[in-house]
Coordinates of C-alpha atoms in Angstrom, one line a residue:
M1 CA -150.3 3.1 56.4
N2 CA -149.5 -0.6 55.9
T3 CA -146.3 -2.4 56.8
Q4 CA -145.2 -2.8 53.2
T5 CA -145.4 1.0 52.6
L6 CA -143.6 1.7 55.8
L7 CA -140.7 -0.6 54.8
S8 CA -140.5 0.8 51.4
Q9 CA -139.7 4.2 53.0
L10 CA -136.6 3.0 54.9
P11 CA -134.2 6.0 54.8
N12 CA -130.9 6.1 53.0
F13 CA -128.1 5.4 55.5
N14 CA -124.5 4.6 55.6
P15 CA -124.2 1.0 57.0
R16 CA -120.8 1.9 58.5
D17 CA -122.5 4.3 60.8
V18 CA -124.9 1.7 62.3
P19 CA -123.4 0.5 65.7
V20 CA -122.1 -3.1 66.0
T21 CA -124.2 -5.1 68.4
G22 CA -121.9 -8.1 68.6
I23 CA -119.0 -10.0 67.1
D24 CA -119.1 -13.8 66.9
T25 CA -115.6 -14.5 68.4
H26 CA -117.1 -17.4 70.3
L27 CA -117.6 -19.4 67.2
P28 CA -114.8 -21.5 65.6
A29 CA -113.3 -20.7 62.3
V30 CA -113.8 -23.3 59.5
P31 CA -110.7 -25.6 59.7
T32 CA -108.1 -24.9 57.0
E33 CA -108.4 -28.5 55.6
R34 CA -112.0 -27.8 54.7
L35 CA -111.1 -24.8 52.6
T36 CA -109.5 -26.6 49.6
P37 CA -111.0 -27.3 46.2
D38 CA -111.2 -31.0 46.8
A39 CA -112.6 -30.7 50.3
L40 CA -115.3 -28.3 49.0
R41 CA -116.3 -30.5 46.1
Q42 CA -116.7 -33.4 48.5
R43 CA -118.7 -31.2 50.9
F44 CA -121.3 -30.6 48.2
V45 CA -121.3 -34.2 47.0
H46 CA -121.9 -35.4 50.6
P47 CA -123.5 -32.4 52.4
P48 CA -123.8 -32.5 56.2
A49 CA -127.0 -32.1 58.1
W50 CA -127.3 -28.3 58.5
Q51 CA -129.7 -25.3 58.3
P52 CA -129.0 -21.9 56.8
E53 CA -129.0 -19.2 59.3
L54 CA -130.5 -16.5 57.0
R55 CA -133.1 -17.0 54.3
E56 CA -135.2 -13.9 53.9
E57 CA -134.8 -10.2 54.7
P58 CA -137.8 -8.1 55.8
R59 CA -139.4 -6.7 52.7
F60 CA -138.7 -3.0 52.1
A61 CA -139.4 -2.5 48.4
D62 CA -142.7 -2.4 46.4
R63 CA -141.7 -4.6 43.5
A64 CA -142.7 -8.0 42.3
P65 CA -140.3 -10.9 43.3
A66 CA -137.6 -11.7 40.7
A67 CA -135.5 -14.8 40.3
A68 CA -131.8 -14.1 40.4
A69 CA -128.5 -15.9 40.6
V70 CA -125.0 -15.0 41.8
L71 CA -121.7 -16.7 41.3
V72 CA -119.6 -17.3 44.4
P73 CA -116.2 -17.5 42.6
L74 CA -113.5 -19.2 44.7
V75 CA -110.2 -18.4 43.0
N76 CA -107.6 -21.2 43.5
R77 CA -104.6 -19.1 44.4
P78 CA -101.3 -20.6 45.6
S79 CA -101.9 -19.0 49.0
G80 CA -105.3 -20.5 49.3
L81 CA -108.8 -19.9 47.9
S82 CA -110.0 -16.4 47.6
V83 CA -113.5 -15.0 47.0
L84 CA -113.9 -12.7 43.9
L85 CA -116.3 -9.9 44.8
T86 CA -117.3 -6.7 43.0
E87 CA -118.2 -3.2 44.1
R88 CA -121.4 -2.3 42.2
S89 CA -121.5 0.8 40.0
H90 CA -123.2 3.9 41.4
K91 CA -125.1 4.0 38.1
L92 CA -127.2 1.0 39.1
S93 CA -130.8 1.4 40.3
T94 CA -130.6 -1.2 43.1
H95 CA -127.8 -1.8 45.6
S96 CA -125.5 0.7 43.9
G97 CA -122.1 1.1 45.5
Q98 CA -122.4 -2.1 47.5
V99 CA -120.1 -5.1 47.6
A100 CA -121.7 -8.0 45.8
F101 CA -121.0 -11.3 44.1
P102 CA -121.2 -11.2 40.3
G103 CA -124.8 -11.9 39.4
G104 CA -128.3 -10.6 38.6
R105 CA -131.7 -11.5 37.3
V106 CA -132.4 -14.8 35.6
D107 CA -133.2 -14.0 32.0
P108 CA -135.7 -16.0 29.9
E109 CA -132.9 -17.3 27.7
D110 CA -130.9 -18.7 30.6
V111 CA -131.0 -22.5 30.8
D112 CA -131.0 -22.4 34.6
V113 CA -129.6 -20.5 37.6
V114 CA -126.1 -21.8 36.9
D115 CA -126.3 -20.5 33.4
A116 CA -127.5 -17.2 34.6
A117 CA -124.7 -16.9 37.2
L118 CA -122.1 -17.7 34.6
R119 CA -123.5 -15.3 32.1
E120 CA -123.7 -12.5 34.6
A121 CA -120.1 -13.0 35.7
Q122 CA -119.0 -12.9 32.1
E123 CA -121.0 -9.7 31.4
E124 CA -120.0 -7.9 34.6
V125 CA -116.3 -8.6 34.9
D126 CA -115.5 -10.8 31.8
L127 CA -114.8 -13.9 33.8
P128 CA -114.3 -16.7 31.2
R129 CA -116.6 -19.7 31.6
G130 CA -113.7 -22.0 30.7
H131 CA -112.0 -21.0 34.0
V132 CA -115.1 -21.8 36.1
D133 CA -115.9 -25.2 37.6
V134 CA -119.3 -25.1 39.3
I135 CA -119.3 -27.4 42.4
G136 CA -122.7 -26.7 44.1
Q137 CA -125.4 -24.3 45.2
L138 CA -126.3 -22.7 48.5
P139 CA -129.9 -22.2 49.7
V140 CA -132.0 -19.5 48.2
Y141 CA -131.7 -16.1 49.8
V142 CA -134.4 -13.5 49.5
T143 CA -133.4 -9.8 49.7
G144 CA -135.5 -7.0 51.1
T145 CA -135.8 -5.7 47.5
Q146 CA -137.5 -9.0 46.6
F147 CA -134.7 -10.7 44.6
I148 CA -134.9 -14.5 45.1
I149 CA -131.2 -15.3 44.8
T150 CA -129.6 -18.7 44.2
P151 CA -125.8 -18.6 45.1
V152 CA -123.8 -20.8 42.7
V153 CA -120.5 -21.9 44.2
A154 CA -117.5 -22.5 41.8
V155 CA -113.8 -23.0 41.9
V156 CA -112.0 -20.7 39.5
R157 CA -108.7 -21.5 37.8
P158 CA -106.3 -18.5 37.8
G159 CA -104.9 -17.0 34.7
F160 CA -107.9 -14.9 33.7
V161 CA -107.8 -11.1 33.2
L162 CA -110.9 -9.3 34.3
H163 CA -112.4 -6.4 32.4
P164 CA -115.1 -4.9 34.6
N165 CA -118.1 -3.4 32.8
P166 CA -118.1 0.2 34.0
D167 CA -121.9 0.4 33.8
E168 CA -122.2 -2.3 36.3
V169 CA -119.0 -2.7 38.3
A170 CA -116.8 0.0 39.8
H171 CA -114.1 -2.4 41.1
A172 CA -113.4 -6.1 41.4
F173 CA -111.3 -7.6 44.2
E174 CA -110.5 -10.8 46.1
V175 CA -110.8 -11.6 49.8
P176 CA -109.2 -14.8 51.3
L177 CA -111.9 -17.4 52.0
S178 CA -110.2 -18.2 55.3
F179 CA -110.9 -14.5 56.4
L180 CA -114.6 -14.8 55.5
M181 CA -115.0 -18.2 57.1
N182 CA -113.8 -16.9 60.5
P183 CA -116.7 -15.6 62.6
A184 CA -114.3 -13.3 64.5
H185 CA -114.8 -11.1 61.4
H186 CA -118.6 -11.4 61.4
R187 CA -120.2 -8.3 63.0
R188 CA -123.9 -7.9 63.8
H189 CA -125.9 -4.7 63.3
R190 CA -129.4 -3.6 64.1
L191 CA -131.4 -0.7 62.8
E192 CA -134.8 0.4 64.1
W193 CA -137.1 2.6 61.9
Q194 CA -140.6 3.6 62.7
G195 CA -141.2 0.5 64.8
H196 CA -139.6 -1.9 62.3
V197 CA -136.2 -3.6 62.8
R198 CA -133.6 -4.5 60.2
E199 CA -130.6 -6.7 61.2
W200 CA -127.6 -7.8 59.2
Y201 CA -124.0 -8.9 59.2
S202 CA -120.9 -7.0 58.0
M203 CA -117.5 -8.4 57.2
P204 CA -115.2 -5.4 56.5
Y205 CA -112.0 -6.4 54.8
V206 CA -109.0 -4.1 54.4
E207 CA -107.5 -4.5 50.9
R208 CA -103.9 -3.7 50.3
V209 CA -103.7 -1.7 47.1
R210 CA -100.6 -1.1 45.1
I211 CA -100.4 2.5 43.7
E212 CA -98.7 2.3 40.3
P213 CA -96.3 5.2 39.5
G214 CA -97.5 7.7 37.0
T215 CA -101.2 7.4 37.9
G216 CA -101.4 10.9 39.3
E217 CA -102.0 9.6 42.8
S218 CA -99.6 10.7 45.6
P219 CA -100.1 8.7 48.7
P220 CA -97.5 8.9 51.5
T221 CA -96.1 5.5 50.6
P222 CA -96.4 3.3 47.5
D223 CA -99.0 1.2 49.2
S224 CA -102.5 2.1 50.3
E225 CA -105.2 0.3 52.3
I226 CA -108.9 0.4 51.4
E227 CA -111.7 -1.0 53.4
R228 CA -114.1 -3.1 51.3
Y229 CA -117.3 -3.1 53.3
I230 CA -119.1 -6.4 52.8
W231 CA -122.6 -6.3 54.4
G232 CA -126.3 -7.1 53.8
A233 CA -127.2 -9.9 51.4
T234 CA -123.6 -10.7 50.4
A235 CA -122.6 -11.1 54.0
G236 CA -125.8 -13.1 54.7
M237 CA -125.0 -15.6 51.9
L238 CA -121.4 -15.8 53.2
R239 CA -122.7 -16.5 56.7
N240 CA -124.8 -19.3 55.3
F241 CA -121.7 -20.6 53.5
Y242 CA -119.9 -20.6 56.9
R243 CA -122.7 -22.6 58.5
F244 CA -122.5 -25.1 55.7
L245 CA -118.8 -25.6 56.0
S246 CA -118.7 -25.6 59.8
A247 CA -121.6 -28.1 60.3

């Protein structure tokens, strides 16, 4: 049996159950002054010398490579930039239920990867293009399912109202950029399967959710906490973003 077939038979597993092998508390967080819209724009205009930490996952799917693009939407909130993420619908054939950036395959009618990322964000969560200011791109990231992803970074003006497409998105939420750019929240994992090793990062974030009266839910208090488990390719691209901003 060849390696490609073995990797395509990786078992279904809950990533939360895979032990943490390390947490990067020894690395510094990105300074606050670098996490502003103006500072980020200048960073892409005058990029530092740096290398992405993660470029390609071990292949574990028997499919032809496909070009894809994701939008890394940085919402310009009064409290600071936050990253808009989605929880993918369980109806999807790939990466269902996972936390992801809005995005997908590059279609033939797309002008380029930027156009694809903006289109996908509008289709998935109804994020209006008029609120999005693209400021740069991160290096290509290749997933184990053979998606060749270009992350398109943008600053998003608040004031939009999202309408997630239920066929693609179960939930949309925001995480403070400062949280994700602090390696104290970057956890390492390692899984061995039939002589093959898969490694990844996770960045779990506990979201405070307000339970509205009359919804039929009856938590002990009006507030509830939900863990949004960011891992795999999404965490890998965020890790590269950290390396870019901390260089």
